[in-house]
XYZ file of C-alpha atoms in Angstrom:
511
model
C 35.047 25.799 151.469
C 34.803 25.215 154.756
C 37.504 27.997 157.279
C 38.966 24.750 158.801
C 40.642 23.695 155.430
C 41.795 27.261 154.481
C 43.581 27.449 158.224
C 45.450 23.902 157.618
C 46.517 25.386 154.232
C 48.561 27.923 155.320
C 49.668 26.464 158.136
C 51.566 24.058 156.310
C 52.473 26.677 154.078
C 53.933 28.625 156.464
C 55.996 25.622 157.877
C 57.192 24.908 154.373
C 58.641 28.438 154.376
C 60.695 28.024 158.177
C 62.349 24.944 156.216
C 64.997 24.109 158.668
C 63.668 26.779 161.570
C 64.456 30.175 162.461
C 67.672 29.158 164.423
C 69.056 27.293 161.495
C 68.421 30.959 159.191
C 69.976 32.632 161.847
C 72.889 30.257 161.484
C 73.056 31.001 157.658
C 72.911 34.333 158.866
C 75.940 34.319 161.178
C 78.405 32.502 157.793
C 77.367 36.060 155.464
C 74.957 33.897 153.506
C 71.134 34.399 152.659
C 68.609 31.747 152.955
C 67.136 29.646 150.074
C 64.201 31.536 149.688
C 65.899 35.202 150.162
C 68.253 34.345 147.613
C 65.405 33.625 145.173
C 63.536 37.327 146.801
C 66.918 39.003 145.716
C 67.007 37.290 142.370
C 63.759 37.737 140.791
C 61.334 40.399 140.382
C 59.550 41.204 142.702
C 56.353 39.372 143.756
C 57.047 37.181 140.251
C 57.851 33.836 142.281
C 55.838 30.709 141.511
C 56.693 28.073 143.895
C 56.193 24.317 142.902
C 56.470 21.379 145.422
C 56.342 22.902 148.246
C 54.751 20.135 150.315
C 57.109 17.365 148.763
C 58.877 15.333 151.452
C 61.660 12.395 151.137
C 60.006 8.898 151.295
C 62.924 7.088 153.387
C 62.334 4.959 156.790
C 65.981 4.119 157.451
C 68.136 5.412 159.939
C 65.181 7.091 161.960
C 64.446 9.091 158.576
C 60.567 8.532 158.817
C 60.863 10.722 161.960
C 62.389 13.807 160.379
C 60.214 15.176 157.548
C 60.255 18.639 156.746
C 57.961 19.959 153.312
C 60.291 21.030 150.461
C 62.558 18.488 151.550
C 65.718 20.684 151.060
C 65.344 22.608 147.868
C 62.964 25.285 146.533
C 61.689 25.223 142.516
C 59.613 27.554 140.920
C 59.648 30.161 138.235
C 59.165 34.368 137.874
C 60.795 36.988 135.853
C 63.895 38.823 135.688
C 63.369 41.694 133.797
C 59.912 40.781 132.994
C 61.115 38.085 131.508
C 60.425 34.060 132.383
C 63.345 31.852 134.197
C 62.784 29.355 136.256
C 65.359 28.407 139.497
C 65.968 25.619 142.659
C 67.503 27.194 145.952
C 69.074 24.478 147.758
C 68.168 24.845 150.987
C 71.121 24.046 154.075
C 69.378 24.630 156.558
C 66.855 21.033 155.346
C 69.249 18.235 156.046
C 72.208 20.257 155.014
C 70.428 20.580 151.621
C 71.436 17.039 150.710
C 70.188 15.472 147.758
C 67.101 12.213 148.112
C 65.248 11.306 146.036
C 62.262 13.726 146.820
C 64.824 16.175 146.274
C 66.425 15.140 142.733
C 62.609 14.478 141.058
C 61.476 18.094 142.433
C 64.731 19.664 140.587
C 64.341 17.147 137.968
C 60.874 18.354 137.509
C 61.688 21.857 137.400
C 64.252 21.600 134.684
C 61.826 19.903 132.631
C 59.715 22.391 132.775
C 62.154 24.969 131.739
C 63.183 23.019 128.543
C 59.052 22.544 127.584
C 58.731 26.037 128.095
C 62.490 27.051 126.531
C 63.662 29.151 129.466
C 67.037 29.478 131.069
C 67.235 27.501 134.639
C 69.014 29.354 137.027
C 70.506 26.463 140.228
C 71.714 28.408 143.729
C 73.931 25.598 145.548
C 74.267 25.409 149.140
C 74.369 21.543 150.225
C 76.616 19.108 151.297
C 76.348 16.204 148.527
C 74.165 13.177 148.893
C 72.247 11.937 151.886
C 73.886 8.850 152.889
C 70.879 7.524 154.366
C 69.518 6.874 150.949
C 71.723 4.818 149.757
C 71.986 4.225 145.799
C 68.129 5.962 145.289
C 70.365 9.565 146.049
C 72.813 8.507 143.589
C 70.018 8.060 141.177
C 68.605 11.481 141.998
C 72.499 12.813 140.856
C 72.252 10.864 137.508
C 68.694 11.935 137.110
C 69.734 15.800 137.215
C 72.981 15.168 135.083
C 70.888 13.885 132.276
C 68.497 16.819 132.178
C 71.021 19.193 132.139
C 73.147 17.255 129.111
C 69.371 17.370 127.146
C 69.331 21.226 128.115
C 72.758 22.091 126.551
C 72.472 24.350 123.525
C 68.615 24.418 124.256
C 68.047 26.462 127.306
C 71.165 29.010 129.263
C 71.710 26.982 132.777
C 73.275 28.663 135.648
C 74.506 27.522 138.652
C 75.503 29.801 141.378
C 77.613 27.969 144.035
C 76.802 29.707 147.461
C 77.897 27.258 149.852
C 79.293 23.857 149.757
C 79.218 21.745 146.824
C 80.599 18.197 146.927
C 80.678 15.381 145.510
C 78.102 14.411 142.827
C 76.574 17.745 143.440
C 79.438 19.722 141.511
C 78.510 17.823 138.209
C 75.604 19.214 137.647
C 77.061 23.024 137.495
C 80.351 21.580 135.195
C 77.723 20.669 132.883
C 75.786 24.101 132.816
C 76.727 27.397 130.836
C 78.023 29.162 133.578
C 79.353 28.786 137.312
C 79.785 31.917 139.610
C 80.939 31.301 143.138
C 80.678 33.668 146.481
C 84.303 34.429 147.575
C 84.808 33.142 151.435
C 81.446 31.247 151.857
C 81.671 28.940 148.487
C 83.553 25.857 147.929
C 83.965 23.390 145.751
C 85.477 20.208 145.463
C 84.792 16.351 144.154
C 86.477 15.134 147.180
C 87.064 16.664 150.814
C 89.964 17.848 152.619
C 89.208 14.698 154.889
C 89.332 12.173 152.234
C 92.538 14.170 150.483
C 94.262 13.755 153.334
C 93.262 9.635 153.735
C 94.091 9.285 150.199
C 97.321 11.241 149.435
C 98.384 12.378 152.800
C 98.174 16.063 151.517
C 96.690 18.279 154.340
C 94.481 21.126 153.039
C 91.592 23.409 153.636
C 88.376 23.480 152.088
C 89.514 27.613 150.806
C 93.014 25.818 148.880
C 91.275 22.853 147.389
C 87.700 24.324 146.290
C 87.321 28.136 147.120
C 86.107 30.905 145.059
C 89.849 31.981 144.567
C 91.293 28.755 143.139
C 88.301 27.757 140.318
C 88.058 31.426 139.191
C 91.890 31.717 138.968
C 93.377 28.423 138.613
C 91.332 25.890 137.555
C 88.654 27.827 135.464
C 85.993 26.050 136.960
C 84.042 28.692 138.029
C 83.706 31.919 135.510
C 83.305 34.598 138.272
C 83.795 35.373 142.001
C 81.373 37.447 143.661
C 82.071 39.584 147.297
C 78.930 37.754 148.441
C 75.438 36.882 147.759
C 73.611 40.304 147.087
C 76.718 40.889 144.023
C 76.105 37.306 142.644
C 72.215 37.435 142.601
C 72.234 41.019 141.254
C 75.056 40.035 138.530
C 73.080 36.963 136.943
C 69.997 39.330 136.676
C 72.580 41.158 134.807
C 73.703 38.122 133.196
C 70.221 37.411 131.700
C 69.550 40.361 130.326
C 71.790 39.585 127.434
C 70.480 36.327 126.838
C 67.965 34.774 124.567
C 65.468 32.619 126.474
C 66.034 29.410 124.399
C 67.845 28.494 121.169
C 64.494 28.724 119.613
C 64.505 32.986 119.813
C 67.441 35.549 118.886
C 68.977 37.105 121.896
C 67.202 40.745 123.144
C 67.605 43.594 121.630
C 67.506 46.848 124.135
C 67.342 50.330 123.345
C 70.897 51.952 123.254
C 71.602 55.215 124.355
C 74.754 55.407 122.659
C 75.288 56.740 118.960
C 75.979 54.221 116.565
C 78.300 56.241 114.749
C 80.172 57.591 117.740
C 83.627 57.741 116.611
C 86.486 57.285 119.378
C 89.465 59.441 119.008
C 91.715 57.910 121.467
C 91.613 54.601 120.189
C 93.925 56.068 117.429
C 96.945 56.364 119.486
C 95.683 53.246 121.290
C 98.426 50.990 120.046
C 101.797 52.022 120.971
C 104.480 52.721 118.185
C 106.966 50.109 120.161
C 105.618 46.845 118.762
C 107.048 45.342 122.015
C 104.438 47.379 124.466
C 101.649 46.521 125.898
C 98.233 47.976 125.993
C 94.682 46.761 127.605
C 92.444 45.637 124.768
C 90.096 46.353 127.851
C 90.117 50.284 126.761
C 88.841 48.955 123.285
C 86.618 47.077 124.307
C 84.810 49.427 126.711
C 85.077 52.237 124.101
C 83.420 50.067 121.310
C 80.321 48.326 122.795
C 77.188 50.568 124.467
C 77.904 52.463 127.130
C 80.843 50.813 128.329
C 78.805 47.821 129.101
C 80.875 44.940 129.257
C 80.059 41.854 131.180
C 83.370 39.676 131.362
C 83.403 35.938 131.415
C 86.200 34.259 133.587
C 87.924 37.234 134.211
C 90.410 36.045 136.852
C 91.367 32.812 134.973
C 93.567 33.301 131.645
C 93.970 36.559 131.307
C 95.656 36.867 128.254
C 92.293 36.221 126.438
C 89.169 38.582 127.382
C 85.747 36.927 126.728
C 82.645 38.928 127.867
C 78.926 40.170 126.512
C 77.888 43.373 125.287
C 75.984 45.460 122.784
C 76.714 47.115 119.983
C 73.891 49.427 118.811
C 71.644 47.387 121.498
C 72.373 43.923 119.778
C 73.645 41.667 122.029
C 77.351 40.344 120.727
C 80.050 37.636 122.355
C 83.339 39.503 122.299
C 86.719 37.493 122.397
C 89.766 39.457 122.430
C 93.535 38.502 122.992
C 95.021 40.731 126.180
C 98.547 42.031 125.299
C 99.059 43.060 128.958
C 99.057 39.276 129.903
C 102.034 37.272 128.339
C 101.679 39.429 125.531
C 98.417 38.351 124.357
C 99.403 34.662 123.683
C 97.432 31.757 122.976
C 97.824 28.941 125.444
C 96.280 25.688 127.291
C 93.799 27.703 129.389
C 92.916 30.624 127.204
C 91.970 28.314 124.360
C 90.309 26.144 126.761
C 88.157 29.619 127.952
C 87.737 31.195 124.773
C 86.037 28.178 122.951
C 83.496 27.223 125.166
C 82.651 30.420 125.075
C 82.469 30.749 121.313
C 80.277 27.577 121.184
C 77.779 29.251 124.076
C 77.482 31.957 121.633
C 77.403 30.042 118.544
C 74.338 27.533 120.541
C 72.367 30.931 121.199
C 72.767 33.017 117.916
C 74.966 35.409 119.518
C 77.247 37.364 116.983
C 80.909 36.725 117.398
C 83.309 40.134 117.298
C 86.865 38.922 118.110
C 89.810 41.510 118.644
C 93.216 40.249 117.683
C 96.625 41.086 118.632
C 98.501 37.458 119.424
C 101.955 36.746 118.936
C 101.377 33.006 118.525
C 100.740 29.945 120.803
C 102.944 29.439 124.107
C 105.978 27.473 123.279
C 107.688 25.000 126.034
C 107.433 21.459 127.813
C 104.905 22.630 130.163
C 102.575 23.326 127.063
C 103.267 20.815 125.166
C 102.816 18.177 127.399
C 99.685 19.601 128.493
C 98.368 18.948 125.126
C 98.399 22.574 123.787
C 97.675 21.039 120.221
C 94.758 19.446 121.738
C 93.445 22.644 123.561
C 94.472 24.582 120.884
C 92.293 22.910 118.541
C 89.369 23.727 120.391
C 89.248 26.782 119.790
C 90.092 26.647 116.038
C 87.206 23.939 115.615
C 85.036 26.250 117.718
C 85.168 29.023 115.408
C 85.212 26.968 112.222
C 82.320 25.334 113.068
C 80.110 28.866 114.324
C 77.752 29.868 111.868
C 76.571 33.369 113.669
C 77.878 36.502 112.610
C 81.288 36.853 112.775
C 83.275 40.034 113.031
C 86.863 40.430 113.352
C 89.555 43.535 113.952
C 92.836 42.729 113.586
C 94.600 45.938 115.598
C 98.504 44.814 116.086
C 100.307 41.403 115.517
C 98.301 38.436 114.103
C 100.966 35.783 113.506
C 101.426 32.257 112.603
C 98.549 30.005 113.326
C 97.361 31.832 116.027
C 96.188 34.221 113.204
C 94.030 31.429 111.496
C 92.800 30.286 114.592
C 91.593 33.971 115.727
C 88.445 33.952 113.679
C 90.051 34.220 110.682
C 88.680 34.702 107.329
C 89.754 31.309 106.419
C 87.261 30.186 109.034
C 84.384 31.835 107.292
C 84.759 35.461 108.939
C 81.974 37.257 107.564
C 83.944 40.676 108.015
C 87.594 40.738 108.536
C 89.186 44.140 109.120
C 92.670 45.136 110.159
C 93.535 48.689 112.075
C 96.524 50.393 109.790
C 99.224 49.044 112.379
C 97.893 45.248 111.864
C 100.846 42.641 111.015
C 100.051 39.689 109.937
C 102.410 37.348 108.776
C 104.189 33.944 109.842
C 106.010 35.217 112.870
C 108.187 38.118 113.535
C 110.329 39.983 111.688
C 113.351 39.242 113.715
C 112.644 35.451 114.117
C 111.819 35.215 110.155
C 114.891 37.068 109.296
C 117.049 34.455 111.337
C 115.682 31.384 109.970
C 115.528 32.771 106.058
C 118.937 34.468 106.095
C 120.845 31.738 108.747
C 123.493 32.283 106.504
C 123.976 35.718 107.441
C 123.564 35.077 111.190
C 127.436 36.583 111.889
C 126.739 39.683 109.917
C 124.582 42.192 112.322
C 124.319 44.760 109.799
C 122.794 42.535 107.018
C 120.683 40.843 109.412
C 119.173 44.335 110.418
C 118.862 44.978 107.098
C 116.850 41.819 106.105
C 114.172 42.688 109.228
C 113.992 46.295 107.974
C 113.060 44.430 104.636
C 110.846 42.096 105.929
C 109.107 44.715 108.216
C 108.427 46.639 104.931
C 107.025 44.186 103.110
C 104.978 42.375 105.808
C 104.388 44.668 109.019
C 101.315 45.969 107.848
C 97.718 44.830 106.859
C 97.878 45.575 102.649
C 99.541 41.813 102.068
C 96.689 40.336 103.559
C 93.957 43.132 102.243
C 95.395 42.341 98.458
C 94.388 38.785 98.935
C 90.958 39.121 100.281
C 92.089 38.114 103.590
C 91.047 41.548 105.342
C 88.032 43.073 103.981
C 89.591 46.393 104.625
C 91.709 48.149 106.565
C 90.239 51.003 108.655
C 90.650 53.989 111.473
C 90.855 52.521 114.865
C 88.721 55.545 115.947
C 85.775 54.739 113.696
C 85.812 50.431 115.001
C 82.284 51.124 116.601
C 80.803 52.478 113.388
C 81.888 50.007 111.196
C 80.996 47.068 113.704
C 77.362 48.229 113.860
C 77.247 48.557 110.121
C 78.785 45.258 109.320
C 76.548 43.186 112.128
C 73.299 44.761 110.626
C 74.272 43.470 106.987
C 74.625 40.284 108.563
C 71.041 40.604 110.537
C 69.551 37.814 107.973
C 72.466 35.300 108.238
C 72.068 31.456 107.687
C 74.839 29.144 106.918
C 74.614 25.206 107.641
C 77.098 22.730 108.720
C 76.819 19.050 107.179
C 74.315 17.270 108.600
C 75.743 15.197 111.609
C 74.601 13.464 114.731
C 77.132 15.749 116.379
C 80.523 16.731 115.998
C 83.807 14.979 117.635
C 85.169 18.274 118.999
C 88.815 17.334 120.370
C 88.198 17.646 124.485
């Protein structure tokens, strides 16, 4: 092989890598933000990138396009490891065309998610772009469609992440609603299906990119994204994290890892945990932490309905989905957006055979307008058809209140809870005792000393776990100190699960 071709080979290789030119890095430079291709450095192992496409460029001649063609055409695919082990990722690239999506563009990431579902391994996207390119026409819109169908095939198959690191507009936010997880960069991230420009045309409302898309407002308000990250370096580093608890595909169990942590550590504290005033708060945080390895928790939507906790850990070094209501937050209830959050992520878990352990203390579902017509029965739903139709291991600890049908919904043994235990100051029963008292005994509503002396009745005979525990309905009631031990025990009787649904085409879950 002649010296000649071996030159013009790296030449254009090293073009490839400038992509938009060393003023337009330094410009990414100047917002806080990494390039395309130092983002994918930070996110991999090192030396482990495979890069596919490089030479690609868009095929368009309008508009003076045919004089402005730069290889990779905006995005950069490939696959490496993470741990050793095989993702593959696209970069969007701003400083190529503002990383706007042609055709070129779409069939390269179209290409590389194919290739991840063949060889069943999660796709990781890092968004930086500003929507379509216009000068395409419809064949960019195509592109869009193109992606959304790949990643609809991937659900359930393959984890997809998309990392939003810049702008995202347009058609280009579909593509991460569809995926497992969104994580945004606070400050240099926005997203939004329509601009502030267009907003304002349309509605007069005047508004900034930060108030209609930022980090803030879809980790917080909307939900749309399920974490916000200082800035790049955090969100890289915190998907690596991310994937470490993760099977590759639907088609292998999730990892197990080698736990430094005993698996019959008992936890003192956790028995004065639970405060003797049925009316304080506590962080179901603390339990959490204190139960899974090494305080290890990796929370899911975190700033976004915070009266329900969903996050990863381990529990002897077996990865497990943990949902737990937050009795710090509006007591721990159930409403619109935390039974929105909690059962997607039940179904993530359920897709890749991760064991359920759910931690209960909820008074019940939000009552009011506002939640009713927001379609709380609807949302509410979710969740209960979520768990009911799981068929991993599911474990459940009842610790305080479990009332009315927030208790069924909560992973309930009525939902096919494998094991079902209650902590010794569990109550589970319609509702509480005052409210019970002053529906059953209306009659006595002017008599204050009979009406306290119904609730201290009622408190006796249900504020406690042995009603439920003589029916079956707990599997027993045990020491909050020794949760961890029995967890690990229970999960490795339930190592060789399997339990079917009906066959179906798929289910109608209410959206």
């Amino acid at each position: 092989m002649s010296q000649a071709i071996l030159e013009e080979l790296e030449r254009r290789r090293a073009a490839a890598k400038l992509g938009g030119g060393q003023k337009r890095s330094e410009s990414q430079h100047a917002k806080g933000k990494l390039t395309a291709r130092e983002r994918i450095e930070v996110l991999l192992d090192e030396g482990s990138f495979e890069e596919t496409d490089m030479f690609v460029e868009h095929r368009s001649h309008d508009f003076g396009m045919d004089q402005q063609r730069i290889p990779g055409d905006g995005v950069v695919t490939g696959r490496g490891t993470i741990g050793g082990r095989l993702v593959y990722v696209f970069s969007k690239d701003f400083t190529v065309f503002g990383g706007s999506l042609s055709g070129a563009h779409a069939a390269k990431i179209v290409k590389i998610q194919k290739m991840a579902l063949t060889a069943g391994a999660p796709i990781i996207g890092l968004f930086d772009a500003g929507g379509a390119r216009i000068q395409e026409g419809v064949e960019s819109l195509a592109g869009y469609a193109d992606i959304f169908l790949q990643n609809t095939l991937a659900s359930g198959v393959i984890p997809q992440i998309s990392v939003i690191m810049g702008p995202c507009a347009g058609g280009d936010v579909y593509s991460p609603a569809i995926t497992d997880f969104i994580f945004m960069v606070k400050d240099t991230s926005y997203m939004y299906v329509t601009g502030p420009d267009v907003v304002k045309t349309v509605t007069n409302e005047v508004v900034s990119h930060e108030d209609l898309g930022g980090a803030r407002v879809h980790a917080g308000k909307s939900g749309v994204a399920d974490g916000a990250f200082e800035n790049d370096l955090e969100a890289l580093s915190e998907v690596r994290r991310l994937i470490g608890f993760l099977p590759l595909s639907n088609r292998e169990k999730p990892p197990v890892r080698d736990s430094y942590d005993e698996a019959d550590r008992d936890e003192a504290s956790l028995d004065t945990l639970v405060p003797t005033n049925p009316n304080q708060p506590y962080d179901m945080k603390e339990l959490i932490l204190k139960t899974v390895d090494e305080a290890d928790f990796f929370e899911i939507g975190a700033d976004f309905a915070k009266n329900i906790v969903c996050g990863l850990g381990r529990l002897d070094g077996q990865t497990v989905g943990i949902v737990a209501n937050q009795p710090q937050v509006l007591a721990g209830v159930l409403d619109i957006d935390s039974s929105r959050k909690a059962a997607r992520f039940v179904r993530f878990c359920d897709a890749f055979h991760i064991p359920l352990v759910t931690l209960v203390d909820v008074p019940g579902f939000m009552p009011g307008t506002k939640q009713e017509y927001g379609a709380l029965i609807k949302h509410g739903a979710k969740l209960l058809f979520a768990y009911a139709e799981a068929t991993v291991p599911k474990l459940t600890v009842i610790t305080r209140k479990a009332y009315g049908g927030a208790y069924d919904v909560m992973s309930s043994k009525h939902l096919r809870g494998d094991v079902n235990y209650a902590w010794p100051t569990a109550e589970i029963a319609v509702m509480g005792a005052k409210g019970a008292v002053e529906i059953i005994f209306r009659k006595e509503a002017g008599d204050p000393e009979a009406l306290a002396a119904r609730e201290a009745e009622y408190k006796e005979r249900f504020a406690n776990p042995f009603v439920a525990a003589g029916l079956g309905y707990i599997d027993d009631v045990i020491m909050p100190h020794g949760t961890r031990r029995r967890l690990i025990k229970a999960l490795k009787t339930l190592k060789n699960k399997t339990q079917e649904n009906p066959w179906k085409k798929h289910d109608n879950i209410p959206l």
